[in-house]
PDB file of C-alpha atoms and ligand atoms in Angstrom:
ATOM      1  CA  MET A   1      37.165 185.765  85.918  1.00  0.00           C
ATOM      2  CA  ASN A   2      35.974 183.177  83.315  1.00  0.00           C
ATOM      3  CA  LYS A   3      38.799 180.408  83.076  1.00  0.00           C
ATOM      4  CA  ASN A   4      39.385 180.498  79.459  1.00  0.00           C
ATOM      5  CA  SER A   5      38.988 183.898  78.672  1.00  0.00           C
ATOM      6  CA  LYS A   6      42.890 185.049  76.828  1.00  0.00           C
ATOM      7  CA  TRP A   7      42.580 187.808  80.098  1.00  0.00           C
ATOM      8  CA  TYR A   8      42.639 185.125  82.466  1.00  0.00           C
ATOM      9  CA  ALA A   9      45.709 183.395  80.434  1.00  0.00           C
ATOM     10  CA  GLY A  10      47.551 186.937  80.510  1.00  0.00           C
ATOM     11  CA  ALA A  11      46.849 187.503  83.856  1.00  0.00           C
ATOM     12  CA  LEU A  12      48.587 184.286  84.987  1.00  0.00           C
ATOM     13  CA  VAL A  13      52.001 185.207  82.376  1.00  0.00           C
ATOM     14  CA  LEU A  14      51.895 188.746  84.124  1.00  0.00           C
ATOM     15  CA  VAL A  15      51.970 186.972  87.919  1.00  0.00           C
ATOM     16  CA  GLY A  16      54.291 184.334  86.535  1.00  0.00           C
ATOM     17  CA  VAL A  17      56.686 186.983  85.259  1.00  0.00           C
ATOM     18  CA  VAL A  18      56.283 189.344  88.398  1.00  0.00           C
ATOM     19  CA  VAL A  19      57.313 186.533  90.686  1.00  0.00           C
ATOM     20  CA  GLY A  20      59.919 184.898  88.578  1.00  0.00           C
ATOM     21  CA  VAL A  21      61.808 188.552  88.756  1.00  0.00           C
ATOM     22  CA  ALA A  22      61.333 188.970  92.411  1.00  0.00           C
ATOM     23  CA  LEU A  23      62.651 185.131  93.330  1.00  0.00           C
ATOM     24  CA  VAL A  24      65.633 185.720  90.913  1.00  0.00           C
ATOM     25  CA  SER A  25      66.204 189.060  92.498  1.00  0.00           C
ATOM     26  CA  ALA A  26      65.825 188.029  95.837  1.00  0.00           C
ATOM     27  CA  GLY A  27      67.334 184.880  95.504  1.00  0.00           C
ATOM     28  CA  THR A  28      70.903 185.897  94.438  1.00  0.00           C
ATOM     29  CA  SER A  29      70.918 187.531  97.911  1.00  0.00           C
ATOM     30  CA  VAL A  30      69.015 184.423 100.032  1.00  0.00           C
ATOM     31  CA  VAL A  31      70.999 182.187  98.160  1.00  0.00           C
ATOM     32  CA  HIS A  32      74.395 184.314  99.271  1.00  0.00           C
ATOM     33  CA  TRP A  33      73.005 184.801 102.678  1.00  0.00           C
ATOM     34  CA  SER A  34      71.928 180.846 103.604  1.00  0.00           C
ATOM     35  CA  GLY A  35      75.509 180.157 102.252  1.00  0.00           C
ATOM     36  CA  SER A  36      77.594 182.196 104.945  1.00  0.00           C
ATOM     37  CA  THR A  37      79.528 180.510 107.445  1.00  0.00           C
ATOM     38  CA  GLN A  38      77.977 182.340 109.629  1.00  0.00           C
ATOM     39  CA  PHE A  39      74.624 180.851 108.862  1.00  0.00           C
ATOM     40  CA  CYS A  40      75.954 177.587 108.748  1.00  0.00           C
ATOM     41  CA  GLY A  41      77.832 177.606 111.402  1.00  0.00           C
ATOM     42  CA  THR A  42      75.327 179.299 114.064  1.00  0.00           C
ATOM     43  CA  PHE A  43      71.920 179.276 112.756  1.00  0.00           C
ATOM     44  CA  CYS A  44      71.466 176.109 112.259  1.00  0.00           C
ATOM     45  CA  HIS A  45      72.267 173.832 115.672  1.00  0.00           C
ATOM     46  CA  SER A  46      72.589 170.897 113.934  1.00  0.00           C
ATOM     47  CA  MET A  47      76.362 172.058 112.945  1.00  0.00           C
ATOM     48  CA  ASP A  48      77.507 173.553 116.003  1.00  0.00           C
ATOM     49  CA  ALA A  49      80.151 170.611 116.460  1.00  0.00           C
ATOM     50  CA  ALA A  50      80.930 170.952 112.901  1.00  0.00           C
ATOM     51  CA  TYR A  51      81.439 174.502 113.016  1.00  0.00           C
ATOM     52  CA  ALA A  52      83.632 174.494 116.550  1.00  0.00           C
ATOM     53  CA  SER A  53      85.627 171.559 114.717  1.00  0.00           C
ATOM     54  CA  PHE A  54      85.737 173.730 111.552  1.00  0.00           C
ATOM     55  CA  GLN A  55      87.503 176.177 113.447  1.00  0.00           C
ATOM     56  CA  LYS A  56      89.753 174.327 114.592  1.00  0.00           C
ATOM     57  CA  GLY A  57      90.550 172.498 112.009  1.00  0.00           C
ATOM     58  CA  GLN A  58      93.518 174.058 109.057  1.00  0.00           C
ATOM     59  CA  HIS A  59      91.009 176.573 107.240  1.00  0.00           C
ATOM     60  CA  GLY A  60      89.448 178.229 110.252  1.00  0.00           C
ATOM     61  CA  LYS A  61      92.564 179.772 111.526  1.00  0.00           C
ATOM     62  CA  LEU A  62      94.401 180.701 108.008  1.00  0.00           C
ATOM     63  CA  ASN A  63      96.645 183.317 109.127  1.00  0.00           C
ATOM     64  CA  SER A  64      96.235 184.842 105.542  1.00  0.00           C
ATOM     65  CA  GLY A  65      93.347 186.676 106.657  1.00  0.00           C
ATOM     66  CA  TYR A  66      91.656 184.358 103.664  1.00  0.00           C
ATOM     67  CA  GLU A  67      88.613 183.374 104.517  1.00  0.00           C
ATOM     68  CA  VAL A  68      86.966 179.940 103.590  1.00  0.00           C
ATOM     69  CA  GLY A  69      83.765 179.371 103.936  1.00  0.00           C
ATOM     70  CA  CYS A  70      81.776 175.641 104.425  1.00  0.00           C
ATOM     71  CA  VAL A  71      80.070 175.895 101.053  1.00  0.00           C
ATOM     72  CA  ASP A  72      83.416 176.371  99.072  1.00  0.00           C
ATOM     73  CA  CYS A  73      84.130 172.646 100.377  1.00  0.00           C
ATOM     74  CA  HIS A  74      80.944 171.104 100.614  1.00  0.00           C
ATOM     75  CA  LEU A  75      78.751 172.830  97.224  1.00  0.00           C
ATOM     76  CA  LYS A  76      79.759 171.889  93.892  1.00  0.00           C
ATOM     77  CA  TYR A  77      81.331 174.319  92.041  1.00  0.00           C
ATOM     78  CA  GLU A  78      81.256 177.106  94.221  1.00  0.00           C
ATOM     79  CA  SER A  79      84.724 177.531  94.881  1.00  0.00           C
ATOM     80  CA  VAL A  80      85.516 177.242  90.879  1.00  0.00           C
ATOM     81  CA  LYS A  81      86.397 180.860  89.912  1.00  0.00           C
ATOM     82  CA  SER A  82      84.296 180.638  86.509  1.00  0.00           C
ATOM     83  CA  ILE A  83      81.808 178.379  85.947  1.00  0.00           C
ATOM     84  CA  SER A  84      79.599 177.232  82.889  1.00  0.00           C
ATOM     85  CA  GLN A  85      75.537 178.360  83.183  1.00  0.00           C
ATOM     86  CA  ALA A  86      75.037 174.307  83.408  1.00  0.00           C
ATOM     87  CA  GLN A  87      77.517 174.329  86.437  1.00  0.00           C
ATOM     88  CA  VAL A  88      75.446 177.079  87.924  1.00  0.00           C
ATOM     89  CA  VAL A  89      72.404 175.151  88.007  1.00  0.00           C
ATOM     90  CA  GLY A  90      74.051 172.256  89.388  1.00  0.00           C
ATOM     91  CA  LEU A  91      75.618 174.111  92.103  1.00  0.00           C
ATOM     92  CA  LEU A  92      71.941 175.700  93.147  1.00  0.00           C
ATOM     93  CA  TRP A  93      70.530 171.888  92.908  1.00  0.00           C
ATOM     94  CA  HIS A  94      72.923 170.576  95.096  1.00  0.00           C
ATOM     95  CA  LYS A  95      72.417 173.612  97.266  1.00  0.00           C
ATOM     96  CA  ALA A  96      68.937 173.189  97.212  1.00  0.00           C
ATOM     97  CA  GLN A  97      69.035 169.244  98.261  1.00  0.00           C
ATOM     98  CA  SER A  98      71.480 169.585 100.837  1.00  0.00           C
ATOM     99  CA  GLY A  99      69.717 173.124 102.086  1.00  0.00           C
ATOM    100  CA  THR A 100      66.517 170.920 102.148  1.00  0.00           C
ATOM    101  CA  ARG A 101      68.279 168.011 103.803  1.00  0.00           C
ATOM    102  CA  SER A 102      69.887 170.128 106.633  1.00  0.00           C
ATOM    103  CA  LEU A 103      66.678 171.784 107.233  1.00  0.00           C
ATOM    104  CA  ILE A 104      64.248 168.350 107.517  1.00  0.00           C
ATOM    105  CA  GLY A 105      66.887 167.307 110.260  1.00  0.00           C
ATOM    106  CA  GLU A 106      66.927 170.709 112.017  1.00  0.00           C
ATOM    107  CA  ILE A 107      63.511 170.566 112.021  1.00  0.00           C
ATOM    108  CA  GLN A 108      63.667 166.917 113.150  1.00  0.00           C
ATOM    109  CA  GLY A 109      66.156 167.884 116.029  1.00  0.00           C
ATOM    110  CA  THR A 110      67.957 164.643 114.544  1.00  0.00           C
ATOM    111  CA  MET A 111      71.263 166.282 115.082  1.00  0.00           C
ATOM    112  CA  ASP A 112      70.100 168.734 118.233  1.00  0.00           C
ATOM    113  CA  THR A 113      72.976 168.043 120.716  1.00  0.00           C
ATOM    114  CA  PRO A 114      76.779 168.106 120.171  1.00  0.00           C
ATOM    115  CA  GLU A 115      76.012 164.700 121.442  1.00  0.00           C
ATOM    116  CA  LYS A 116      74.167 163.374 118.466  1.00  0.00           C
ATOM    117  CA  GLN A 117      76.475 164.923 116.522  1.00  0.00           C
ATOM    118  CA  ILE A 118      79.748 163.488 117.606  1.00  0.00           C
ATOM    119  CA  ALA A 119      77.038 160.109 117.318  1.00  0.00           C
ATOM    120  CA  MET A 120      76.684 160.740 113.815  1.00  0.00           C
ATOM    121  CA  ARG A 121      79.744 162.214 112.842  1.00  0.00           C
ATOM    122  CA  PRO A 122      81.429 158.627 111.032  1.00  0.00           C
ATOM    123  CA  GLU A 123      78.507 158.076 109.335  1.00  0.00           C
ATOM    124  CA  LEU A 124      78.445 161.794 107.831  1.00  0.00           C
ATOM    125  CA  ALA A 125      81.820 162.294 107.550  1.00  0.00           C
ATOM    126  CA  LYS A 126      82.001 159.211 105.344  1.00  0.00           C
ATOM    127  CA  HIS A 127      78.347 160.659 103.445  1.00  0.00           C
ATOM    128  CA  VAL A 128      81.040 163.579 102.862  1.00  0.00           C
ATOM    129  CA  THR A 129      84.083 161.753 102.099  1.00  0.00           C
ATOM    130  CA  ASP A 130      82.182 159.369  99.152  1.00  0.00           C
ATOM    131  CA  TRP A 131      80.773 162.704  97.810  1.00  0.00           C
ATOM    132  CA  MET A 132      84.369 164.515  97.707  1.00  0.00           C
ATOM    133  CA  LYS A 133      85.830 161.528  95.625  1.00  0.00           C
ATOM    134  CA  SER A 134      82.766 160.930  93.625  1.00  0.00           C
ATOM    135  CA  VAL A 135      83.126 164.670  92.478  1.00  0.00           C
ATOM    136  CA  ASN A 136      86.957 164.549  92.584  1.00  0.00           C
ATOM    137  CA  TYR A 137      87.680 167.280  94.912  1.00  0.00           C
ATOM    138  CA  VAL A 138      86.299 169.299  93.129  1.00  0.00           C
ATOM    139  CA  THR A 139      85.802 171.911  95.601  1.00  0.00           C
ATOM    140  CA  CYS A 140      89.468 171.296  96.982  1.00  0.00           C
ATOM    141  CA  ARG A 141      91.182 171.974  93.380  1.00  0.00           C
ATOM    142  CA  GLY A 142      89.032 174.969  93.151  1.00  0.00           C
ATOM    143  CA  CYS A 143      91.337 177.392  95.395  1.00  0.00           C
ATOM    144  CA  HIS A 144      94.532 174.605  94.992  1.00  0.00           C
ATOM    145  CA  ASP A 145      95.799 174.285  91.615  1.00  0.00           C
ATOM    146  CA  LEU A 146      97.655 170.873  91.777  1.00  0.00           C
ATOM    147  CA  ASN A 147     100.066 171.634  89.022  1.00  0.00           C
ATOM    148  CA  ASN A 148     100.971 175.292  90.629  1.00  0.00           C
ATOM    149  CA  PHE A 149     102.533 174.729  94.307  1.00  0.00           C
ATOM    150  CA  LYS A 150     105.320 176.437  94.701  1.00  0.00           C
ATOM    151  CA  PRO A 151     107.990 174.437  95.626  1.00  0.00           C
ATOM    152  CA  SER A 152     109.456 175.504  99.332  1.00  0.00           C
ATOM    153  CA  LYS A 153     113.133 174.873 100.074  1.00  0.00           C
ATOM    154  CA  ASP A 154     112.912 172.366 102.700  1.00  0.00           C
ATOM    155  CA  LYS A 155     110.126 170.324 100.973  1.00  0.00           C
ATOM    156  CA  PRO A 156     110.730 170.256  97.145  1.00  0.00           C
ATOM    157  CA  MET A 157     108.760 166.771  97.160  1.00  0.00           C
ATOM    158  CA  VAL A 158     105.487 168.406  98.214  1.00  0.00           C
ATOM    159  CA  ALA A 159     104.900 170.307  94.573  1.00  0.00           C
ATOM    160  CA  GLN A 160     106.244 167.425  92.608  1.00  0.00           C
ATOM    161  CA  MET A 161     103.717 165.421  94.476  1.00  0.00           C
ATOM    162  CA  HIS A 162     100.886 167.292  94.213  1.00  0.00           C
ATOM    163  CA  LYS A 163     101.645 167.711  90.290  1.00  0.00           C
ATOM    164  CA  ALA A 164     101.853 163.925  89.445  1.00  0.00           C
ATOM    165  CA  MET A 165      98.374 163.466  91.558  1.00  0.00           C
ATOM    166  CA  ALA A 166      96.987 166.588  89.352  1.00  0.00           C
ATOM    167  CA  ASP A 167      95.805 164.530  86.639  1.00  0.00           C
ATOM    168  CA  ASN A 168      94.532 161.212  89.037  1.00  0.00           C
ATOM    169  CA  PRO A 169      91.021 161.364  89.916  1.00  0.00           C
ATOM    170  CA  ALA A 170      91.698 158.921  92.543  1.00  0.00           C
ATOM    171  CA  THR A 171      93.319 161.390  94.463  1.00  0.00           C
ATOM    172  CA  ASP A 172      92.029 161.191  98.389  1.00  0.00           C
ATOM    173  CA  CYS A 173      92.890 164.495  99.614  1.00  0.00           C
ATOM    174  CA  VAL A 174      91.411 164.351 102.916  1.00  0.00           C
ATOM    175  CA  ALA A 175      93.096 160.482 103.278  1.00  0.00           C
ATOM    176  CA  CYS A 176      96.201 162.801 103.552  1.00  0.00           C
ATOM    177  CA  HIS A 177      95.090 165.882 104.959  1.00  0.00           C
ATOM    178  CA  THR A 178      92.812 164.534 107.599  1.00  0.00           C
ATOM    179  CA  GLU A 179      92.469 168.273 109.600  1.00  0.00           C
ATOM    180  CA  ALA A 180      91.689 170.270 106.429  1.00  0.00           C
ATOM    181  CA  GLY A 181      88.320 170.654 107.125  1.00  0.00           C
ATOM    182  CA  HIS A 182      87.835 169.768 110.555  1.00  0.00           C
ATOM    183  CA  LYS A 183      89.356 168.603 113.595  1.00  0.00           C
ATOM    184  CA  TYR A 184      88.079 166.806 116.105  1.00  0.00           C
TER     185      TYR A 184
HETATM  186  C1  HEC B   1      88.253 173.313 103.630  1.00  0.00           C
HETATM  187  C2  HEC B   1      87.583 172.223 103.929  1.00  0.00           C
HETATM  188  C3  HEC B   1      86.030 172.330 104.628  1.00  0.00           C
HETATM  189  C4  HEC B   1      85.609 173.668 105.114  1.00  0.00           C
HETATM  190  C5  HEC B   1      85.696 175.045 104.963  1.00  0.00           C
HETATM  191  C6  HEC B   1      84.621 173.130 105.590  1.00  0.00           C
HETATM  192  N1  HEC B   1      83.997 171.438 105.895  1.00  0.00           N
HETATM  193 FE1  HEC B   1      82.871 170.356 106.751  1.00  0.00          FE
HETATM  194  N2  HEC B   1      83.526 168.614 105.572  1.00  0.00           N
HETATM  195  C7  HEC B   1      85.365 168.584 105.131  1.00  0.00           C
HETATM  196  C8  HEC B   1      85.436 167.423 105.146  1.00  0.00           C
HETATM  197  C9  HEC B   1      86.795 167.023 104.027  1.00  0.00           C
HETATM  198  C10 HEC B   1      84.494 166.333 105.543  1.00  0.00           C
HETATM  199  C11 HEC B   1      85.108 164.858 105.648  1.00  0.00           C
HETATM  200  C12 HEC B   1      85.466 164.223 106.839  1.00  0.00           C
HETATM  201  C13 HEC B   1      85.928 165.254 108.059  1.00  0.00           C
HETATM  202  O1  HEC B   1      86.952 165.789 107.278  1.00  0.00           O
HETATM  203  O2  HEC B   1      85.580 165.457 109.120  1.00  0.00           O
HETATM  204  C14 HEC B   1      83.695 167.354 106.280  1.00  0.00           C
HETATM  205  C15 HEC B   1      82.442 166.931 107.140  1.00  0.00           C
HETATM  206  C16 HEC B   1      81.658 167.793 107.681  1.00  0.00           C
HETATM  207  C17 HEC B   1      80.580 167.301 108.389  1.00  0.00           C
HETATM  208  C18 HEC B   1      80.083 165.823 108.656  1.00  0.00           C
HETATM  209  C19 HEC B   1      80.676 165.356 109.997  1.00  0.00           C
HETATM  210  C20 HEC B   1      81.874 165.631 110.236  1.00  0.00           C
HETATM  211  O3  HEC B   1      82.095 166.862 110.902  1.00  0.00           O
HETATM  212  O4  HEC B   1      82.692 165.107 109.601  1.00  0.00           O
HETATM  213  C21 HEC B   1      79.822 168.127 108.812  1.00  0.00           C
HETATM  214  C22 HEC B   1      78.631 167.957 109.074  1.00  0.00           C
HETATM  215  C23 HEC B   1      80.056 169.728 107.736  1.00  0.00           C
HETATM  216  N3  HEC B   1      81.552 169.225 107.247  1.00  0.00           N
HETATM  217  C24 HEC B   1      79.579 170.670 108.119  1.00  0.00           C
HETATM  218  C25 HEC B   1      80.452 172.139 108.239  1.00  0.00           C
HETATM  219  C26 HEC B   1      79.813 173.337 108.431  1.00  0.00           C
HETATM  220  C27 HEC B   1      78.993 173.625 109.131  1.00  0.00           C
HETATM  221  C28 HEC B   1      81.286 173.837 107.549  1.00  0.00           C
HETATM  222  C29 HEC B   1      81.140 175.188 108.463  1.00  0.00           C
HETATM  223  C30 HEC B   1      81.520 175.968 109.564  1.00  0.00           C
HETATM  224  C31 HEC B   1      82.452 173.183 107.436  1.00  0.00           C
HETATM  225  N4  HEC B   1      81.710 171.924 107.459  1.00  0.00           N
HETATM  226  C32 HEC B   1      83.161 173.435 106.546  1.00  0.00           C
HETATM  227  C33 HEC B   1      85.700 170.304 104.806  1.00  0.00           C
HETATM  228  C34 HEC B   1      85.522 170.811 104.809  1.00  0.00           C
HETATM  229  C1  HEC B   2      87.882 178.147  98.782  1.00  0.00           C
HETATM  230  C2  HEC B   2      89.220 178.493  98.913  1.00  0.00           C
HETATM  231  C3  HEC B   2      89.985 176.957  99.402  1.00  0.00           C
HETATM  232  C4  HEC B   2      89.334 175.338  99.632  1.00  0.00           C
HETATM  233  C5  HEC B   2      87.801 175.384  99.238  1.00  0.00           C
HETATM  234  C6  HEC B   2      89.926 175.042 100.126  1.00  0.00           C
HETATM  235  N1  HEC B   2      91.016 175.218 100.486  1.00  0.00           N
HETATM  236 FE1  HEC B   2      93.126 174.484 101.238  1.00  0.00          FE
HETATM  237  N2  HEC B   2      93.519 176.658 101.659  1.00  0.00           N
HETATM  238  C7  HEC B   2      93.219 177.587 101.270  1.00  0.00           C
HETATM  239  C8  HEC B   2      93.944 178.942 101.608  1.00  0.00           C
HETATM  240  C9  HEC B   2      93.908 179.908 101.128  1.00  0.00           C
HETATM  241  C10 HEC B   2      95.060 178.201 102.316  1.00  0.00           C
HETATM  242  C11 HEC B   2      96.043 179.116 102.977  1.00  0.00           C
HETATM  243  C12 HEC B   2      97.130 179.572 101.864  1.00  0.00           C
HETATM  244  C13 HEC B   2      97.711 178.572 100.740  1.00  0.00           C
HETATM  245  O1  HEC B   2      98.624 177.625 102.089  1.00  0.00           O
HETATM  246  O2  HEC B   2      97.802 178.208 100.132  1.00  0.00           O
HETATM  247  C14 HEC B   2      94.660 177.010 102.777  1.00  0.00           C
HETATM  248  C15 HEC B   2      95.469 175.952 103.397  1.00  0.00           C
HETATM  249  C16 HEC B   2      95.848 174.394 102.802  1.00  0.00           C
HETATM  250  C17 HEC B   2      96.120 173.217 103.408  1.00  0.00           C
HETATM  251  C18 HEC B   2      98.298 173.663 104.227  1.00  0.00           C
HETATM  252  C19 HEC B   2      97.081 174.267 105.319  1.00  0.00           C
HETATM  253  C20 HEC B   2      98.568 174.408 106.374  1.00  0.00           C
HETATM  254  O3  HEC B   2      98.203 174.866 106.972  1.00  0.00           O
HETATM  255  O4  HEC B   2      99.363 174.672 106.187  1.00  0.00           O
HETATM  256  C21 HEC B   2      95.959 172.237 103.043  1.00  0.00           C
HETATM  257  C22 HEC B   2      96.922 171.335 103.366  1.00  0.00           C
HETATM  258  C23 HEC B   2      94.929 172.408 101.951  1.00  0.00           C
HETATM  259  N3  HEC B   2      94.830 173.922 102.119  1.00  0.00           N
HETATM  260  C24 HEC B   2      94.092 171.232 101.435  1.00  0.00           C
HETATM  261  C25 HEC B   2      92.908 171.584 101.550  1.00  0.00           C
HETATM  262  C26 HEC B   2      91.470 170.257 100.963  1.00  0.00           C
HETATM  263  C27 HEC B   2      92.198 169.234 101.220  1.00  0.00           C
HETATM  264  C28 HEC B   2      90.821 171.123 100.478  1.00  0.00           C
HETATM  265  C29 HEC B   2      89.445 170.476  99.829  1.00  0.00           C
HETATM  266  C30 HEC B   2      88.391 169.679 101.638  1.00  0.00           C
HETATM  267  C31 HEC B   2      90.761 172.368 100.779  1.00  0.00           C
HETATM  268  N4  HEC B   2      92.376 172.969 100.857  1.00  0.00           N
HETATM  269  C32 HEC B   2      89.566 173.534  99.716  1.00  0.00           C
HETATM  270  C33 HEC B   2      91.695 177.776 100.554  1.00  0.00           C
HETATM  271  C34 HEC B   2      90.934 176.901 100.091  1.00  0.00           C
HETATM  272  C1  HEC B   3      99.479 161.041  99.806  1.00  0.00           C
HETATM  273  C2  HEC B   3      99.417 161.878 100.888  1.00  0.00           C
HETATM  274  C3  HEC B   3      98.825 163.464  99.781  1.00  0.00           C
HETATM  275  C4  HEC B   3      97.467 163.363  99.410  1.00  0.00           C
HETATM  276  C5  HEC B   3      96.591 162.482  98.392  1.00  0.00           C
HETATM  277  C6  HEC B   3      97.506 165.090  98.880  1.00  0.00           C
HETATM  278  N1  HEC B   3      98.401 165.803  99.529  1.00  0.00           N
HETATM  279 FE1  HEC B   3      98.545 167.350 100.180  1.00  0.00          FE
HETATM  280  N2  HEC B   3     100.126 167.333 100.902  1.00  0.00           N
HETATM  281  C7  HEC B   3     101.034 165.974 101.236  1.00  0.00           C
HETATM  282  C8  HEC B   3     101.826 166.562 102.478  1.00  0.00           C
HETATM  283  C9  HEC B   3     102.578 165.271 102.854  1.00  0.00           C
HETATM  284  C10 HEC B   3     101.682 167.633 102.567  1.00  0.00           C
HETATM  285  C11 HEC B   3     103.189 168.594 102.938  1.00  0.00           C
HETATM  286  C12 HEC B   3     102.695 168.589 104.799  1.00  0.00           C
HETATM  287  C13 HEC B   3     103.402 169.776 104.843  1.00  0.00           C
HETATM  288  O1  HEC B   3     104.121 170.563 104.750  1.00  0.00           O
HETATM  289  O2  HEC B   3     103.083 169.793 106.467  1.00  0.00           O
HETATM  290  C14 HEC B   3     100.655 168.480 101.672  1.00  0.00           C
HETATM  291  C15 HEC B   3     100.733 170.051 101.251  1.00  0.00           C
HETATM  292  C16 HEC B   3      99.389 170.070 100.610  1.00  0.00           C
HETATM  293  C17 HEC B   3      99.158 171.771 100.884  1.00  0.00           C
HETATM  294  C18 HEC B   3      99.585 172.796 100.855  1.00  0.00           C
HETATM  295  C19 HEC B   3     101.192 173.158 100.212  1.00  0.00           C
HETATM  296  C20 HEC B   3     102.194 174.219 100.595  1.00  0.00           C
HETATM  297  O3  HEC B   3     102.989 174.312  99.652  1.00  0.00           O
HETATM  298  O4  HEC B   3     101.851 174.171 101.472  1.00  0.00           O
HETATM  299  C21 HEC B   3      97.758 171.787  99.844  1.00  0.00           C
HETATM  300  C22 HEC B   3      97.344 172.812  99.790  1.00  0.00           C
HETATM  301  C23 HEC B   3      97.474 170.385  99.334  1.00  0.00           C
HETATM  302  N3  HEC B   3      98.470 169.819 100.296  1.00  0.00           N
HETATM  303  C24 HEC B   3      96.678 170.152  98.952  1.00  0.00           C
HETATM  304  C25 HEC B   3      95.764 169.161  98.426  1.00  0.00           C
HETATM  305  C26 HEC B   3      94.902 168.557  98.022  1.00  0.00           C
HETATM  306  C27 HEC B   3      93.754 169.673  97.152  1.00  0.00           C
HETATM  307  C28 HEC B   3      94.596 167.380  97.457  1.00  0.00           C
HETATM  308  C29 HEC B   3      93.908 166.500  96.669  1.00  0.00           C
HETATM  309  C30 HEC B   3      93.521 167.349  95.562  1.00  0.00           C
HETATM  310  C31 HEC B   3      96.053 166.860  98.239  1.00  0.00           C
HETATM  311  N4  HEC B   3      96.547 167.800  98.887  1.00  0.00           N
HETATM  312  C32 HEC B   3      96.255 165.425  97.741  1.00  0.00           C
HETATM  313  C33 HEC B   3     100.312 164.849 101.120  1.00  0.00           C
HETATM  314  C34 HEC B   3      99.052 164.473 100.248  1.00  0.00           C
END
């Protein structure tokens, strides 16, 4: 086909539309599948130690039957209930970035044994907590509304204390809740 013909241009547009529609419809399920705890925790062996320690951590064994997955804490806005379109783009971008980083690591085998993973843990944990601080623990806050903790009879101060921290961007949840995500 002559590259200058309008048929060529038309065909390109058509191909673009078809691919676009296919990506959008496959995309949502790929995005969900690759974000499942099953996928993050078992498909990538780089995450063996993180998965095991997650299961021992505070959210890996909730009695309520409520499931908190890897991405709920690790992906920006994942746990936030209603988000704007700009935030959806932010979420997908963050997902694409961290997914790519994990995939490269997986292929290179930088973290293919639990020993290597434990050795790398301080550095990785710092990376994660730095990121969480930089987004003001948006993922934790998406599920835990610091303004609305139910005051318990035996520890009434807990609700008050969190309420006081609700609007404080310097609140470092993991400094106090060291086993919220993982317990080694
Ligand atoms: C309740 C929130 C939460 C959940 C759920 C969670 N994490 Fe984490 N994760 C954290 C926090 C907080 C850190 C930072 C330091 C720490 O506590 O280990 C972290 C750190 C990490 C690290 C850096 C190394 C390390 O272990 O510290 C990896 C890798 C990781 N998580 C992977 C995962 C995977 C895979 C899952 C799911 C199987 C998961 N996380 C589930 C909160 C969570
Ligand atoms: C997807 C939702 C979700 C996310 C994200 C989440 N949590 Fe939770 N968390 C829960 C649920 C559900 C419970 C158990 C019920 C409750 O106490 O509210 C819980 C319980 C807790 C508890 C009490 C655990 C216990 O054993 O009593 C702490 C502390 C906590 N979360 C801190 C955090 C921190 C810190 C983060 C961020 C690193 C975080 N959570 C992220 C849903 C979440
Ligand atoms: C200065 C330390 C400190 C910081 C910072 C902190 N917490 Fe807590 N948190 C506590 C203590 C202490 C308790 C009570 C623990 C207990 O009852 O065993 C608690 C309890 C909780 C609980 C359980 C509440 C309940 O009623 O059972 C959740 C959920 C929680 N914190 C989430 C968070 C989140 C999310 C952040 C960050 C936005 C955060 N906390 C920051 C110290 C802290």
